[in-house]
Amino acid sequence: HGDVAALRGSLCPGILVGTPGRLNDLLSGGHGAASAFGRVACLVLDEADQLLALGFRRPVEAVVASLRRAAHPAAPPWQTLLFSATLRGDVRSLAAAARRGCAPPTAAEDDDLLVADAIGAEAPTNAAVEQAVTVSPPAALAAELVRTLLALRSDPAAKVIVYAGAARLVSFLAALCRRMGLGGSAPLELHARLPHAERASADRL
């Protein structure tokens, strides 16, 4: 009710951020809030590939259809901005379906889509980072970790994050590093069993 009152009030927000489902509730709820969307100037779809992966294509299309129905006849077409880490075929299809204008695009108009590539042809970051894999039995895990940390001791700029599958193992490895003087200053221990204040100390990273 608070959202509807804000949209119907004299000081209607200039920016509305919401999930597809919540936007559909506001646009199709029959409570008069849809009229606030009559002059939308810009529609932004962030993490479009994730929206599709989570099954939100139909809700997003419903939002676009509702915006077209609510558009004021004298309002200029809105602009659609779509951000995505990948540009698969289904993402391009969603971009076309949500594009500017008050009607779905025809096949001939699909060339009007502009793509800005923020990455280009440069190699992925992981391709420029030296990587190594060591396979060891569980009983040798701690010794292998100590061996790796000792090898990194000569690099004063080195930072290490150690992931473990259980809180007890995290505590054991952190205590081992402290006992052996590894990790420069006291190694930070982080898991759900720690009090909130101690978990917050990880901000020192």
Tab-separated table of N, CA and C in Angstrom, residues 100-185:
chain	number	residue	atom	x	y	z
A	100	ARG	N	13.114	0.122	-27.166
A	100	ARG	CA	12.377	1.386	-27.140
A	100	ARG	C	11.139	1.304	-28.020
A	101	GLY	N	10.185	2.148	-27.705
A	101	GLY	CA	8.975	2.186	-28.508
A	101	GLY	C	7.806	1.572	-27.780
A	102	CYS	N	6.633	1.807	-28.272
A	102	CYS	CA	5.413	1.333	-27.635
A	102	CYS	C	4.814	0.145	-28.368
A	103	ALA	N	5.589	-0.493	-29.201
A	103	ALA	CA	5.126	-1.694	-29.887
A	103	ALA	C	6.331	-2.610	-30.088
A	104	PRO	N	6.107	-3.916	-30.101
A	104	PRO	CA	7.223	-4.836	-30.339
A	104	PRO	C	7.879	-4.545	-31.670
A	105	PRO	N	9.198	-4.726	-31.783
A	105	PRO	CA	9.881	-4.422	-33.041
A	105	PRO	C	9.576	-5.446	-34.113
A	106	THR	N	9.623	-5.003	-35.346
A	106	THR	CA	9.518	-5.926	-36.465
A	106	THR	C	10.910	-6.463	-36.775
A	107	ALA	N	10.977	-7.485	-37.598
A	107	ALA	CA	12.269	-8.074	-37.952
A	107	ALA	C	13.165	-7.052	-38.623
A	108	ALA	N	12.552	-6.152	-39.433
A	108	ALA	CA	13.345	-5.158	-40.159
A	108	ALA	C	13.935	-4.115	-39.220
A	109	GLU	N	13.304	-3.906	-38.050
A	109	GLU	CA	13.776	-2.882	-37.126
A	109	GLU	C	14.823	-3.395	-36.148
A	110	ASP	N	15.090	-4.683	-36.176
A	110	ASP	CA	15.994	-5.270	-35.184
A	110	ASP	C	17.408	-4.728	-35.297
A	111	ASP	N	17.770	-4.171	-36.446
A	111	ASP	CA	19.120	-3.624	-36.621
A	111	ASP	C	19.339	-2.356	-35.810
A	112	ASP	N	18.295	-1.818	-35.202
A	112	ASP	CA	18.402	-0.583	-34.439
A	112	ASP	C	19.067	-0.808	-33.077
A	113	LEU	N	19.307	-2.063	-32.699
A	113	LEU	CA	19.935	-2.362	-31.414
A	113	LEU	C	21.414	-1.986	-31.457
A	114	LEU	N	21.883	-1.275	-30.451
A	114	LEU	CA	23.290	-0.887	-30.336
A	114	LEU	C	23.928	-1.681	-29.215
A	115	VAL	N	25.085	-2.282	-29.471
A	115	VAL	CA	25.786	-3.089	-28.482
A	115	VAL	C	27.098	-2.406	-28.124
A	116	ALA	N	27.310	-2.140	-26.831
A	116	ALA	CA	28.564	-1.568	-26.345
A	116	ALA	C	29.324	-2.664	-25.602
A	117	ASP	N	30.429	-3.112	-26.174
A	117	ASP	CA	31.235	-4.186	-25.586
A	117	ASP	C	32.255	-3.572	-24.640
A	118	ALA	N	32.097	-3.830	-23.335
A	118	ALA	CA	33.003	-3.247	-22.346
A	118	ALA	C	34.242	-4.099	-22.117
A	119	ILE	N	34.338	-5.246	-22.769
A	119	ILE	CA	35.474	-6.150	-22.562
A	119	ILE	C	36.341	-6.241	-23.796
A	120	GLY	N	35.709	-6.360	-24.962
A	120	GLY	CA	36.479	-6.467	-26.191
A	120	GLY	C	37.116	-7.826	-26.351
A	121	ALA	N	38.197	-7.850	-27.094
A	121	ALA	CA	38.836	-9.117	-27.427
A	121	ALA	C	39.970	-9.488	-26.481
A	122	GLU	N	40.150	-8.745	-25.382
A	122	GLU	CA	41.257	-9.056	-24.487
A	122	GLU	C	41.047	-10.413	-23.831
A	123	ALA	N	42.140	-11.056	-23.480
A	123	ALA	CA	42.071	-12.387	-22.892
A	123	ALA	C	41.412	-12.322	-21.523
A	124	PRO	N	40.682	-13.374	-21.115
A	124	PRO	CA	40.099	-13.395	-19.777
A	124	PRO	C	41.178	-13.230	-18.710
A	125	THR	N	40.798	-12.651	-17.576
A	125	THR	CA	41.768	-12.408	-16.511
A	125	THR	C	42.453	-13.694	-16.074
A	126	ASN	N	41.694	-14.769	-15.974
A	126	ASN	CA	42.302	-16.013	-15.476
A	126	ASN	C	43.367	-16.561	-16.418
A	127	ALA	N	43.334	-16.140	-17.697
A	127	ALA	CA	44.356	-16.616	-18.629
A	127	ALA	C	45.695	-15.933	-18.386
A	128	ALA	N	45.688	-14.785	-17.714
A	128	ALA	CA	46.929	-14.054	-17.457
A	128	ALA	C	47.488	-14.328	-16.061
A	129	VAL	N	46.815	-15.182	-15.293
A	129	VAL	CA	47.245	-15.483	-13.922
A	129	VAL	C	47.830	-16.886	-13.882
A	130	GLU	N	49.018	-16.999	-13.306
A	130	GLU	CA	49.643	-18.314	-13.173
A	130	GLU	C	48.818	-19.184	-12.232
A	131	GLN	N	48.514	-20.383	-12.657
A	131	GLN	CA	47.684	-21.285	-11.864
A	131	GLN	C	48.369	-22.634	-11.721
A	132	ALA	N	48.114	-23.273	-10.599
A	132	ALA	CA	48.674	-24.602	-10.345
A	132	ALA	C	47.685	-25.403	-9.517
A	133	VAL	N	47.694	-26.697	-9.703
A	133	VAL	CA	46.804	-27.592	-8.968
A	133	VAL	C	47.633	-28.685	-8.319
A	134	THR	N	47.385	-28.921	-7.042
A	134	THR	CA	48.050	-30.003	-6.317
A	134	THR	C	46.986	-30.921	-5.747
A	135	VAL	N	47.068	-32.189	-6.033
A	135	VAL	CA	46.112	-33.174	-5.523
A	135	VAL	C	46.778	-33.930	-4.384
A	136	SER	N	46.158	-33.918	-3.223
A	136	SER	CA	46.743	-34.603	-2.067
A	136	SER	C	45.643	-35.270	-1.262
A	137	PRO	N	45.945	-36.348	-0.562
A	137	PRO	CA	44.937	-37.000	0.281
A	137	PRO	C	44.592	-36.106	1.470
A	138	PRO	N	43.425	-36.294	2.066
A	138	PRO	CA	43.016	-35.444	3.192
A	138	PRO	C	44.035	-35.382	4.320
A	139	ALA	N	44.703	-36.483	4.590
A	139	ALA	CA	45.656	-36.510	5.697
A	139	ALA	C	46.861	-35.609	5.438
A	140	ALA	N	47.153	-35.318	4.160
A	140	ALA	CA	48.317	-34.500	3.820
A	140	ALA	C	47.941	-33.064	3.514
A	141	LEU	N	46.674	-32.729	3.696
A	141	LEU	CA	46.204	-31.398	3.312
A	141	LEU	C	46.909	-30.290	4.089
A	142	ALA	N	46.985	-30.433	5.406
A	142	ALA	CA	47.598	-29.386	6.228
A	142	ALA	C	49.063	-29.197	5.863
A	143	ALA	N	49.780	-30.309	5.668
A	143	ALA	CA	51.200	-30.215	5.314
A	143	ALA	C	51.385	-29.534	3.962
A	144	GLU	N	50.495	-29.820	3.024
A	144	GLU	CA	50.585	-29.200	1.703
A	144	GLU	C	50.304	-27.702	1.788
A	145	LEU	N	49.352	-27.313	2.632
A	145	LEU	CA	49.063	-25.898	2.817
A	145	LEU	C	50.259	-25.174	3.411
A	146	VAL	N	50.875	-25.776	4.428
A	146	VAL	CA	52.057	-25.163	5.057
A	146	VAL	C	53.176	-25.017	4.036
A	147	ARG	N	53.378	-26.027	3.208
A	147	ARG	CA	54.420	-25.979	2.191
A	147	ARG	C	54.156	-24.822	1.210
A	148	THR	N	52.905	-24.645	0.814
A	148	THR	CA	52.556	-23.569	-0.114
A	148	THR	C	52.766	-22.203	0.526
A	149	LEU	N	52.355	-22.041	1.763
A	149	LEU	CA	52.509	-20.759	2.459
A	149	LEU	C	53.976	-20.415	2.685
A	150	LEU	N	54.780	-21.418	2.982
A	150	LEU	CA	56.214	-21.169	3.151
A	150	LEU	C	56.835	-20.702	1.842
A	151	ALA	N	56.373	-21.256	0.717
A	151	ALA	CA	56.915	-20.853	-0.579
A	151	ALA	C	56.544	-19.413	-0.914
A	152	LEU	N	55.415	-18.934	-0.369
A	152	LEU	CA	54.967	-17.567	-0.640
A	152	LEU	C	55.558	-16.550	0.323
A	153	ARG	N	56.281	-17.023	1.310
A	153	ARG	CA	56.816	-16.135	2.329
A	153	ARG	C	57.762	-15.084	1.765
A	154	SER	N	58.428	-15.418	0.669
A	154	SER	CA	59.419	-14.502	0.108
A	154	SER	C	58.779	-13.326	-0.618
A	155	ASP	N	57.475	-13.378	-0.848
A	155	ASP	CA	56.782	-12.298	-1.537
A	155	ASP	C	56.012	-11.470	-0.511
A	156	PRO	N	56.501	-10.286	-0.150
A	156	PRO	CA	55.830	-9.491	0.888
A	156	PRO	C	54.458	-8.989	0.472
A	157	ALA	N	54.181	-8.964	-0.829
A	157	ALA	CA	52.883	-8.472	-1.300
A	157	ALA	C	51.841	-9.573	-1.421
A	158	ALA	N	52.237	-10.813	-1.151
A	158	ALA	CA	51.325	-11.945	-1.342
A	158	ALA	C	50.189	-11.922	-0.328
A	159	LYS	N	48.988	-12.190	-0.808
A	159	LYS	CA	47.828	-12.365	0.054
A	159	LYS	C	47.210	-13.716	-0.265
A	160	VAL	N	46.758	-14.405	0.744
A	160	VAL	CA	46.272	-15.767	0.571
A	160	VAL	C	44.878	-15.890	1.188
A	161	ILE	N	43.980	-16.504	0.448
A	161	ILE	CA	42.664	-16.870	0.974
A	161	ILE	C	42.564	-18.384	0.915
A	162	VAL	N	42.283	-19.002	2.039
A	162	VAL	CA	42.178	-20.455	2.130
A	162	VAL	C	40.715	-20.814	2.370
A	163	TYR	N	40.136	-21.590	1.480
A	163	TYR	CA	38.759	-22.046	1.645
A	163	TYR	C	38.769	-23.450	2.235
A	164	ALA	N	37.875	-23.701	3.174
A	164	ALA	CA	37.744	-25.030	3.762
A	164	ALA	C	36.262	-25.377	3.828
A	165	GLY	N	35.989	-26.679	3.839
A	165	GLY	CA	34.604	-27.123	3.745
A	165	GLY	C	33.832	-27.163	5.043
A	166	ALA	N	34.475	-26.890	6.169
A	166	ALA	CA	33.771	-26.941	7.454
A	166	ALA	C	34.386	-25.929	8.405
A	167	ALA	N	33.568	-25.439	9.328
A	167	ALA	CA	34.039	-24.417	10.275
A	167	ALA	C	35.173	-24.962	11.146
A	168	ARG	N	35.093	-26.208	11.556
A	168	ARG	CA	36.152	-26.780	12.396
A	168	ARG	C	37.475	-26.843	11.652
A	169	LEU	N	37.418	-27.160	10.372
A	169	LEU	CA	38.651	-27.211	9.589
A	169	LEU	C	39.228	-25.809	9.417
A	170	VAL	N	38.359	-24.801	9.237
A	170	VAL	CA	38.830	-23.417	9.159
A	170	VAL	C	39.563	-23.044	10.447
A	171	SER	N	38.978	-23.362	11.596
A	171	SER	CA	39.599	-23.039	12.887
A	171	SER	C	40.936	-23.746	13.043
A	172	PHE	N	40.980	-25.018	12.622
A	172	PHE	CA	42.224	-25.771	12.749
A	172	PHE	C	43.335	-25.167	11.886
A	173	LEU	N	43.012	-24.844	10.626
A	173	LEU	CA	44.033	-24.302	9.733
A	173	LEU	C	44.476	-22.914	10.176
A	174	ALA	N	43.542	-22.099	10.681
A	174	ALA	CA	43.918	-20.777	11.177
A	174	ALA	C	44.834	-20.891	12.386
A	175	ALA	N	44.511	-21.821	13.303
A	175	ALA	CA	45.362	-22.028	14.485
A	175	ALA	C	46.738	-22.536	14.082
A	176	LEU	N	46.789	-23.397	13.076
A	176	LEU	CA	48.065	-23.916	12.594
A	176	LEU	C	48.931	-22.798	12.027
A	177	CYS	N	48.328	-21.911	11.235
A	177	CYS	CA	49.075	-20.785	10.665
A	177	CYS	C	49.579	-19.845	11.759
A	178	ARG	N	48.751	-19.614	12.763
A	178	ARG	CA	49.192	-18.749	13.863
A	178	ARG	C	50.350	-19.383	14.616
A	179	ARG	N	50.247	-20.680	14.880
A	179	ARG	CA	51.300	-21.374	15.637
A	179	ARG	C	52.631	-21.360	14.896
A	180	MET	N	52.565	-21.436	13.565
A	180	MET	CA	53.797	-21.497	12.772
A	180	MET	C	54.255	-20.122	12.287
A	181	GLY	N	53.510	-19.077	12.668
A	181	GLY	CA	53.910	-17.732	12.266
A	181	GLY	C	53.725	-17.463	10.797
A	182	LEU	N	52.767	-18.113	10.185
A	182	LEU	CA	52.516	-17.925	8.760
A	182	LEU	C	51.429	-16.882	8.552
A	183	GLY	N	51.524	-16.135	7.471
A	183	GLY	CA	50.497	-15.161	7.148
A	183	GLY	C	50.761	-13.776	7.673
A	184	GLY	N	52.016	-13.470	8.000
A	184	GLY	CA	52.335	-12.119	8.466
A	184	GLY	C	51.690	-11.840	9.801
A	185	SER	N	50.817	-10.828	9.853
A	185	SER	CA	50.072	-10.563	11.078
A	185	SER	C	49.107	-11.711	11.321
